[in-house]
PDB file of C-alpha atoms in Angstrom:
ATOM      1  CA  UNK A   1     -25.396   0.954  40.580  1.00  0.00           C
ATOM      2  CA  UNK A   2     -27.262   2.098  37.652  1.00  0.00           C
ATOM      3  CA  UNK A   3     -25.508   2.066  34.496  1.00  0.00           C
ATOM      4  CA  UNK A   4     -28.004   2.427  32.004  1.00  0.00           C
ATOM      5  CA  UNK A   5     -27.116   5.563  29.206  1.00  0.00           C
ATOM      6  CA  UNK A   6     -28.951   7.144  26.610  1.00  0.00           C
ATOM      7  CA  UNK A   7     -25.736   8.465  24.715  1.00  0.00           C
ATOM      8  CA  UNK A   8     -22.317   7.811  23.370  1.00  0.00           C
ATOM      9  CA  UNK A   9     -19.768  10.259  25.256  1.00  0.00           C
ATOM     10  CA  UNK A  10     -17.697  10.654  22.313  1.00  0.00           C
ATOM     11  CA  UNK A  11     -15.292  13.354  21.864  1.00  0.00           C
ATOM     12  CA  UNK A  12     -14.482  15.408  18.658  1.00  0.00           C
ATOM     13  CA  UNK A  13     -11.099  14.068  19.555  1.00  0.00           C
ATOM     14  CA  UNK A  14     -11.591  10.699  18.063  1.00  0.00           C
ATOM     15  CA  UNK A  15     -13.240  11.882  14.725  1.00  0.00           C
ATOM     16  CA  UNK A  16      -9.959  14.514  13.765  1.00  0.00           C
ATOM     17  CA  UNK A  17      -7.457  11.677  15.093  1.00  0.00           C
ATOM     18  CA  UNK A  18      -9.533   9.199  12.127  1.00  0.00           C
ATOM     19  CA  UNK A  19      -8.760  12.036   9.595  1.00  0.00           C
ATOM     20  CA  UNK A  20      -5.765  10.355   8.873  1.00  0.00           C
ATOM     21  CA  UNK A  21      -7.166   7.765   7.187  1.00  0.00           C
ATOM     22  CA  UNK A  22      -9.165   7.534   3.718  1.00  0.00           C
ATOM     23  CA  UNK A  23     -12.913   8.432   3.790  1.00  0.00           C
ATOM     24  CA  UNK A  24     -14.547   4.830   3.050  1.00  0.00           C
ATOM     25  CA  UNK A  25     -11.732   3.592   5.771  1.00  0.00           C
ATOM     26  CA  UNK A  26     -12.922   5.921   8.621  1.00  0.00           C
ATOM     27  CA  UNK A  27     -16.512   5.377   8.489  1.00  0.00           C
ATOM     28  CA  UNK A  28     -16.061   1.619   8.511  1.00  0.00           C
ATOM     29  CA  UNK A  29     -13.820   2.358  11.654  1.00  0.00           C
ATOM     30  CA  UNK A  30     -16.302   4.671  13.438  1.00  0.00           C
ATOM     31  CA  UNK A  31     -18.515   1.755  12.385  1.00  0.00           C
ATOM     32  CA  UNK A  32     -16.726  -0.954  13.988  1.00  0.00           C
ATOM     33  CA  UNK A  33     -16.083   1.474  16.600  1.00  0.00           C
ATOM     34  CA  UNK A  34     -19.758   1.696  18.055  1.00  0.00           C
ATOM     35  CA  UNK A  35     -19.749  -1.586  17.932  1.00  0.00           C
ATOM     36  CA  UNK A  36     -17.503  -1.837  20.201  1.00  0.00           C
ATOM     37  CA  UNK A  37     -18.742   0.852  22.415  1.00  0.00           C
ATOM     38  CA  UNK A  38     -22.315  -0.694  22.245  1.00  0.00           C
ATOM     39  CA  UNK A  39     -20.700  -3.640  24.906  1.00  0.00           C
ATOM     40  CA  UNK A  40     -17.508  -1.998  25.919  1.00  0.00           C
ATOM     41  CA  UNK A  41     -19.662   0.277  28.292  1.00  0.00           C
ATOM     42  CA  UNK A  42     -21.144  -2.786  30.395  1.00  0.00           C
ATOM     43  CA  UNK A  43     -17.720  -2.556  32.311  1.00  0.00           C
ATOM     44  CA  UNK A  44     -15.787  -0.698  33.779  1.00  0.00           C
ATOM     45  CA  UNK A  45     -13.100   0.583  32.070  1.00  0.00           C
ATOM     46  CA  UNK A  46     -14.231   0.022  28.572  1.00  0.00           C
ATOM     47  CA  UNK A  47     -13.684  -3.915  27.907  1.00  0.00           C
ATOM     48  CA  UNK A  48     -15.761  -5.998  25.858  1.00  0.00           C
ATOM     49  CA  UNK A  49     -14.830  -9.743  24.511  1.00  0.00           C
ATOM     50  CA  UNK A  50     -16.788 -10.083  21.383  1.00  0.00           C
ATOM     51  CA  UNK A  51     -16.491 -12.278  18.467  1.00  0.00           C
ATOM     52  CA  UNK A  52     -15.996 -10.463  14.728  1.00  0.00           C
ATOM     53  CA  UNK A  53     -19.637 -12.554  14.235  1.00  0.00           C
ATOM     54  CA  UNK A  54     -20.994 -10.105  16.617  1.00  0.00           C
ATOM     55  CA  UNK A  55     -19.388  -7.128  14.957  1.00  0.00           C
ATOM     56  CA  UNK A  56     -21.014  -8.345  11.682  1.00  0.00           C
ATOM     57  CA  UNK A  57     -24.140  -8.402  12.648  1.00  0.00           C
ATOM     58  CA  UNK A  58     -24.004  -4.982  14.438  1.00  0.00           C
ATOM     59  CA  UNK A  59     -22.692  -3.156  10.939  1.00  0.00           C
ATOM     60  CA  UNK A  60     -23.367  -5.418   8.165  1.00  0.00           C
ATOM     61  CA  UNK A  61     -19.681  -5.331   7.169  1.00  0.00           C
ATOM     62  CA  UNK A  62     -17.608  -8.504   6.801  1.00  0.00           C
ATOM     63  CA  UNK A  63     -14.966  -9.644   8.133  1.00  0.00           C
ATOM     64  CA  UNK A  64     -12.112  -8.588   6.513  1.00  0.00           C
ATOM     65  CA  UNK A  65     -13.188  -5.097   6.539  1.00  0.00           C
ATOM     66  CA  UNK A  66     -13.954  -5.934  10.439  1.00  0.00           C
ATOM     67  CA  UNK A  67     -10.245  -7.362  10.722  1.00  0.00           C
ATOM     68  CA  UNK A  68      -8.748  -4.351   8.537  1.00  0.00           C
ATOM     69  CA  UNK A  69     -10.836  -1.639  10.756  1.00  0.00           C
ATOM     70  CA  UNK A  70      -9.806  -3.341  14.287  1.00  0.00           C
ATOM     71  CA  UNK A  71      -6.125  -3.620  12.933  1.00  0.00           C
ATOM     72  CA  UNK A  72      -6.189   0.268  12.108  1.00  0.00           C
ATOM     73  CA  UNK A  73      -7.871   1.326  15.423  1.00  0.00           C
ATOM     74  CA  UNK A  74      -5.291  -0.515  17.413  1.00  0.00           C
ATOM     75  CA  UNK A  75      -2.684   0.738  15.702  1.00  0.00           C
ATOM     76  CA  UNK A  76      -3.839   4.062  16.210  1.00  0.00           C
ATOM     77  CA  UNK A  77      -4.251   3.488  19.754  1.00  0.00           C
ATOM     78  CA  UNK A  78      -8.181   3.949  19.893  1.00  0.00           C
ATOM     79  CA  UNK A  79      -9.061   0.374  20.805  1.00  0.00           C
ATOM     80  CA  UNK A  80      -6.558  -1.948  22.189  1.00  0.00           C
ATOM     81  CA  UNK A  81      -6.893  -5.759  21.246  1.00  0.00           C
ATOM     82  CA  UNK A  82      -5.786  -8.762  23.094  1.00  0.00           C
ATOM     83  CA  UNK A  83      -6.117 -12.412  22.086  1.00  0.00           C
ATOM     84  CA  UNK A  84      -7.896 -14.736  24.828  1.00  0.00           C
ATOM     85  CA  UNK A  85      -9.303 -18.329  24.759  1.00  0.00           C
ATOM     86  CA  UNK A  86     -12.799 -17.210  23.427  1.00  0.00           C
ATOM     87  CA  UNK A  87     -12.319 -14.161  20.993  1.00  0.00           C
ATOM     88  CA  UNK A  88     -10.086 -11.245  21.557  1.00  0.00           C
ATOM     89  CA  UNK A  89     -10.426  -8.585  24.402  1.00  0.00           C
ATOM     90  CA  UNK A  90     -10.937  -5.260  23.141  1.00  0.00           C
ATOM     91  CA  UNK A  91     -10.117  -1.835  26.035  1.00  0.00           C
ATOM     92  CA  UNK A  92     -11.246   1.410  24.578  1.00  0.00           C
ATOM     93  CA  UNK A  93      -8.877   4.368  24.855  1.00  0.00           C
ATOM     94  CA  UNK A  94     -10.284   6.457  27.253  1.00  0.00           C
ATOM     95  CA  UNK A  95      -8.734   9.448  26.028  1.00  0.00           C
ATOM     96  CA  UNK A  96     -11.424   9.808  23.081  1.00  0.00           C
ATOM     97  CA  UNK A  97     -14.491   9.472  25.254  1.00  0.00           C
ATOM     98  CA  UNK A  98     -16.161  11.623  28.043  1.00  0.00           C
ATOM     99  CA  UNK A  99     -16.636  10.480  31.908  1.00  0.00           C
ATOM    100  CA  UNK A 100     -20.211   8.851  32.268  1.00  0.00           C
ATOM    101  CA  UNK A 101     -21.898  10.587  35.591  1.00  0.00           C
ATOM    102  CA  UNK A 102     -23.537   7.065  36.255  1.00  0.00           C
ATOM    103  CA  UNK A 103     -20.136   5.494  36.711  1.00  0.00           C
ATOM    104  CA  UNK A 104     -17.756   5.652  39.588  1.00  0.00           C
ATOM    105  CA  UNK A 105     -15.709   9.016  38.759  1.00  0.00           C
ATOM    106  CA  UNK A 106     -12.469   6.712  40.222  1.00  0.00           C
ATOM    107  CA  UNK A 107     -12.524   4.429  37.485  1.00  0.00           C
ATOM    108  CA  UNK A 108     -13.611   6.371  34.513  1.00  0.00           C
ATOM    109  CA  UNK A 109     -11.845   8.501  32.389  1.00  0.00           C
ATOM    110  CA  UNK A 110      -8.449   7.467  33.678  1.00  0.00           C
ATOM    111  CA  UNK A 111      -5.582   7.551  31.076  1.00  0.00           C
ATOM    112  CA  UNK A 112      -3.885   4.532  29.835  1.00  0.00           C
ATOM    113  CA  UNK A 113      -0.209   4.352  30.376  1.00  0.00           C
ATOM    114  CA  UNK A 114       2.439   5.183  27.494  1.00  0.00           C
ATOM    115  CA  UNK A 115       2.143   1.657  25.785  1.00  0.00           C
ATOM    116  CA  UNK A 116       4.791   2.235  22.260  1.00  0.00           C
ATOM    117  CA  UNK A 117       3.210  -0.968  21.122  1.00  0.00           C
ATOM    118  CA  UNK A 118      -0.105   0.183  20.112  1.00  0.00           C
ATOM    119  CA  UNK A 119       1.410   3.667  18.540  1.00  0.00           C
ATOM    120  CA  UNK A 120       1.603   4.517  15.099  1.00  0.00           C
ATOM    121  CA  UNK A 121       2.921   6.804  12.828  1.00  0.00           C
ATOM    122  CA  UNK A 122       0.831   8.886  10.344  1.00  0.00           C
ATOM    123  CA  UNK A 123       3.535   6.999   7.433  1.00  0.00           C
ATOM    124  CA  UNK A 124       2.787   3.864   8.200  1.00  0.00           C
ATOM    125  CA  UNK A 125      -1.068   4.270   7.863  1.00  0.00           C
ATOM    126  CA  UNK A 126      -1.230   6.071   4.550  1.00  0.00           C
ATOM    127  CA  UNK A 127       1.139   2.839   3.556  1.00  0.00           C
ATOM    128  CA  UNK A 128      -1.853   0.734   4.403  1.00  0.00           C
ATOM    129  CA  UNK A 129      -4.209   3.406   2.600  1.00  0.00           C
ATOM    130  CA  UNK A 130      -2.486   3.617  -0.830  1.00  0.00           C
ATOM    131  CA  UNK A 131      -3.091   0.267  -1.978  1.00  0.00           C
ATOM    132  CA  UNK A 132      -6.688  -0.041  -1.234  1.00  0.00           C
ATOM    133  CA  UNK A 133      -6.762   3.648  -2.831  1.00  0.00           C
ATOM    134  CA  UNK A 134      -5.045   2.555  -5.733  1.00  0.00           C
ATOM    135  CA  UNK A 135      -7.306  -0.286  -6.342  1.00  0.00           C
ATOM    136  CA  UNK A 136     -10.613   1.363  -5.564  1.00  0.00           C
ATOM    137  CA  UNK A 137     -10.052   4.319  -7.568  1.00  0.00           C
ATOM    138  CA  UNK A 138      -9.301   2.247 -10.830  1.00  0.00           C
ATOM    139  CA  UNK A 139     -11.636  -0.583  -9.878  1.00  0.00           C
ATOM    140  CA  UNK A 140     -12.116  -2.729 -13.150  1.00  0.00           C
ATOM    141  CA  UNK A 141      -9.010  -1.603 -15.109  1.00  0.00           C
ATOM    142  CA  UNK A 142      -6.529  -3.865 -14.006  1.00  0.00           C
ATOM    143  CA  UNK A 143      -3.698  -2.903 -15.843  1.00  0.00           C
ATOM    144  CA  UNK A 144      -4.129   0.594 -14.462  1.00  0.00           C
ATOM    145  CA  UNK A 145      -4.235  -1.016 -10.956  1.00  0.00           C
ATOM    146  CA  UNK A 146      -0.928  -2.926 -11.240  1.00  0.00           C
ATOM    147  CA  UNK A 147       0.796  -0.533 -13.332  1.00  0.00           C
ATOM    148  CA  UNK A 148       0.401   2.172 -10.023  1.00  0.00           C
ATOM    149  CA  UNK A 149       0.689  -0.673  -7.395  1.00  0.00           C
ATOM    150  CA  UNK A 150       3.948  -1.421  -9.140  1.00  0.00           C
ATOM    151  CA  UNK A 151       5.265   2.251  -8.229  1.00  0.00           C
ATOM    152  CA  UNK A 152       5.113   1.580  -4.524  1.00  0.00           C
ATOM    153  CA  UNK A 153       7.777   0.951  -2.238  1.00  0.00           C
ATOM    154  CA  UNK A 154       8.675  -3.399  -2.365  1.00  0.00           C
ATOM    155  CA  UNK A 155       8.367  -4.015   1.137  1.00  0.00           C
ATOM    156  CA  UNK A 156       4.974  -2.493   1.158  1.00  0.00           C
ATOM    157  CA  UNK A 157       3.649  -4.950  -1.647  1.00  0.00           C
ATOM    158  CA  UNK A 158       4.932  -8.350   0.023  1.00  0.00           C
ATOM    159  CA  UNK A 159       3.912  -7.575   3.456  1.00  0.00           C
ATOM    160  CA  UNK A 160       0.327  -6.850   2.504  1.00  0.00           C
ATOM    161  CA  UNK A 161      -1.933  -9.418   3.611  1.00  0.00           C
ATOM    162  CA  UNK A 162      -4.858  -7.708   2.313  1.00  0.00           C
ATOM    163  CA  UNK A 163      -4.532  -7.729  -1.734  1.00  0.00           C
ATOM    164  CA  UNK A 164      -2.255 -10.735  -2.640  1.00  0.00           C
ATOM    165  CA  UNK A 165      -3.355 -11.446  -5.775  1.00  0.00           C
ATOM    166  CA  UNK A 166      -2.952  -7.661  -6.951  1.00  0.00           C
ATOM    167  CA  UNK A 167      -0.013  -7.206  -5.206  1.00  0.00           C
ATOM    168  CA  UNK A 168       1.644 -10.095  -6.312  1.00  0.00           C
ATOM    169  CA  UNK A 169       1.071  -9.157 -10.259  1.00  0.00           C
ATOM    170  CA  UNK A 170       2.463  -5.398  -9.492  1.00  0.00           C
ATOM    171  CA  UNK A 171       5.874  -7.002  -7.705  1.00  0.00           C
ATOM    172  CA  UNK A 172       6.080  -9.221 -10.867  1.00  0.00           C
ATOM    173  CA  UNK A 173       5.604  -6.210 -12.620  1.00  0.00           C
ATOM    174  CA  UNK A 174       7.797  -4.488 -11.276  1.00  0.00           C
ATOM    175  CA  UNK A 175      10.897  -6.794 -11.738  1.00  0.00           C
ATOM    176  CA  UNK A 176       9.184  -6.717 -15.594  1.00  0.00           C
ATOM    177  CA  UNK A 177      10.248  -2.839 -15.840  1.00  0.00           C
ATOM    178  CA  UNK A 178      13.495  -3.360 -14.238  1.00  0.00           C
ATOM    179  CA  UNK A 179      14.777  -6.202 -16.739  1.00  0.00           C
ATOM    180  CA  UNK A 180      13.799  -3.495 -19.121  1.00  0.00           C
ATOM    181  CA  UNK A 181      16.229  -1.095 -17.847  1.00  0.00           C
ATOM    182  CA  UNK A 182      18.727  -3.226 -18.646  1.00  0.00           C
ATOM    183  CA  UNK A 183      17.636  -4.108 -22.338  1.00  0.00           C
ATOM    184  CA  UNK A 184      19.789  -2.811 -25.098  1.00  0.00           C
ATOM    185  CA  UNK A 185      17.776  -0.168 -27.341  1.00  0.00           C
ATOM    186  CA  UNK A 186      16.920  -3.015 -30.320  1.00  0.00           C
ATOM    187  CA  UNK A 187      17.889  -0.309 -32.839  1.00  0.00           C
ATOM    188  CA  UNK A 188      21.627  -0.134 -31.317  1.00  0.00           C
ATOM    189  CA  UNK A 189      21.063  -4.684 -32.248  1.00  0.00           C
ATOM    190  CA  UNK A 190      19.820  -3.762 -35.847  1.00  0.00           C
ATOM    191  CA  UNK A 191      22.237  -1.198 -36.685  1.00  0.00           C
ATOM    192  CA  UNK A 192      25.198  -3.816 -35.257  1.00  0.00           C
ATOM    193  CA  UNK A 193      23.562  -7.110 -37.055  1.00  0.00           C
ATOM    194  CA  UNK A 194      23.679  -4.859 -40.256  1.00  0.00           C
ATOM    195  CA  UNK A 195      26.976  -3.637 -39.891  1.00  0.00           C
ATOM    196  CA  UNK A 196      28.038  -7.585 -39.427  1.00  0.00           C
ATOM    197  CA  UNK A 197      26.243  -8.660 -42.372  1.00  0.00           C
ATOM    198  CA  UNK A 198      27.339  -5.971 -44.467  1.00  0.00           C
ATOM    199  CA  UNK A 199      31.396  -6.777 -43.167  1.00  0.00           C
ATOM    200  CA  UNK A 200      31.112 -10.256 -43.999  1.00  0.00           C
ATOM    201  CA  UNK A 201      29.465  -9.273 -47.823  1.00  0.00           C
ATOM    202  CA  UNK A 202      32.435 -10.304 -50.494  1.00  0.00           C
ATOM    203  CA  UNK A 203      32.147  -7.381 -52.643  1.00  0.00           C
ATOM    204  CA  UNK A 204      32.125  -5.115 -49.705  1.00  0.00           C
ATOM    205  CA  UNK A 205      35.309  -6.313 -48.856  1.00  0.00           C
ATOM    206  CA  UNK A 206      37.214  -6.135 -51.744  1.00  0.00           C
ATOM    207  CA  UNK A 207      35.945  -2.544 -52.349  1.00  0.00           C
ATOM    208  CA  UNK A 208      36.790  -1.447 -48.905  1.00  0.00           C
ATOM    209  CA  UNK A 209      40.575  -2.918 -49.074  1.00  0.00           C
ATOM    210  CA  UNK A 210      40.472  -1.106 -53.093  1.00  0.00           C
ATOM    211  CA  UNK A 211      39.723   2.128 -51.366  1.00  0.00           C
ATOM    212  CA  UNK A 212      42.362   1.517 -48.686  1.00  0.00           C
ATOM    213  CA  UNK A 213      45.202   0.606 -50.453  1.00  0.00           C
ATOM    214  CA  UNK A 214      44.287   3.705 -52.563  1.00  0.00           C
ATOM    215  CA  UNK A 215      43.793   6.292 -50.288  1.00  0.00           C
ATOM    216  CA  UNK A 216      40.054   6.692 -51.337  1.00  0.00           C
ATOM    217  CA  UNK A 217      37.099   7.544 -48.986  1.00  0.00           C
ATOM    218  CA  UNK A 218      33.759   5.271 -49.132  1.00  0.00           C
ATOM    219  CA  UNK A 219      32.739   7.223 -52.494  1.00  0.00           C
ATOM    220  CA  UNK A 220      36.093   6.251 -54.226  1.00  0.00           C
ATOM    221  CA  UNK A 221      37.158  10.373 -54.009  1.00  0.00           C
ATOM    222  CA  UNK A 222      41.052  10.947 -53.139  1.00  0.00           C
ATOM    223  CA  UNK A 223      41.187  11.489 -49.691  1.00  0.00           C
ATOM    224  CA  UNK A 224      42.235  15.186 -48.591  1.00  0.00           C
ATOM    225  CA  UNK A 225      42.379  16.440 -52.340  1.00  0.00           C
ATOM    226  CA  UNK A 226      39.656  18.778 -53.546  1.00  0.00           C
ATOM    227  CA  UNK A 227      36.577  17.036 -55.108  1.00  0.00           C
ATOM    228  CA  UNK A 228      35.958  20.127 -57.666  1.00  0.00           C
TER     229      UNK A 228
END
């Protein structure tokens, strides 16, 4: 059987289901993608075992992008991964691509059954998003960086696997702003360490008992007689 092609059979589909991700993101992915299409085709039923190595030296891109890019397209359900002895297995969701004519029409184009482990949610891939976002758009001002990081949800920041060393500095900055919370205003401190110091003065004293026994206010005036 001849299965020699001349094009990619991909659908539009694919391209608006990558526009929830970042721009930079989705053209690695459709990178990485094509990659994966450039040997998945070879069988039937879209399965390839490659090696990130061979990935990287079909798009230039290194690994961790590679690893970030495959992670996203399985969790979108585009291309399914599976760990072997020799590399990983990778199926591409048939769904996104049109039926080759050189294939066998029976085992083409066949849709994968409902498999809720490789679905995601549009919330939890802007939660990968923001913190790449975050950094790239202030790249070089890292206070900027971990001030913002240090706005997103906790969870978010320990789980990533991506960032550690930024997200590390925004969770400790983070428990930085909430100690402040707590802080007493340090004029409320000054005003009270002044009000001490001025109680324990001598003359202070006696004049304040003087003006007691007397019935005299803090000026030495007669309290509730007119002043005049």
């Amino acid at each position: 059987m001849d299965t020699s092609r001349g094009f990619l059979f991909i659908t539009y589909k694919l391209y608006h289901h990558l526009s929830k991700l970042d721009g930079e993101h989705k053209s690695h992915c459709l990178n990485v993608f094509l990659s994966v299409m450039k040997y998945a085709w070879k069988k039937n039923g879209y399965e390839a075992r490659l090696r990130h190595e061979t990935i990287h030296k079909d798009t230039g891109l290194c690994r961790t992008t590679i690893k970030s890019c495959l992670s996203t397209l399985n969790k979108l359900n585009v291309v399914k991964s599976f760990r072997g002895k020799s590399g990983k297995t990778y199926i591409v969701n048939e769904v996104f691509l049109k039926a080759e004519k050189l294939y066998d029409n029976s085992k083409i184009a066949v849709k994968q059954p409902y498999d809720s482990r490789f679905t995601t949610t549009l919330e939890e891939t802007i939660y990968i998003n923001n913190i790449d976002k975050i950094i790239g758009k202030n790249k070089g001002n890292l206070d900027t960086i971990i001030n913002e990081l240090a706005t997103l949800p906790l969870p978010e920041l320990e789980n990533d696997s991506k960032n550690i060393y930024y997200c590390k500095l925004a969770i400790e900055r983070k428990r930085e702003l909430a100690r402040q919370e707590n802080l007493v205003d340090p004029r409320i401190i000054q005003r009270e360490l002044k009000k001490i110091t001025k109680e324990k003065n001598f003359a202070y004293k006696r004049k304040k008992e003087y003006n007691i026994r007397n019935n005299l206010d803090y000026k030495g005036n007669p309290i509730g007689k007119n002043k005049d």
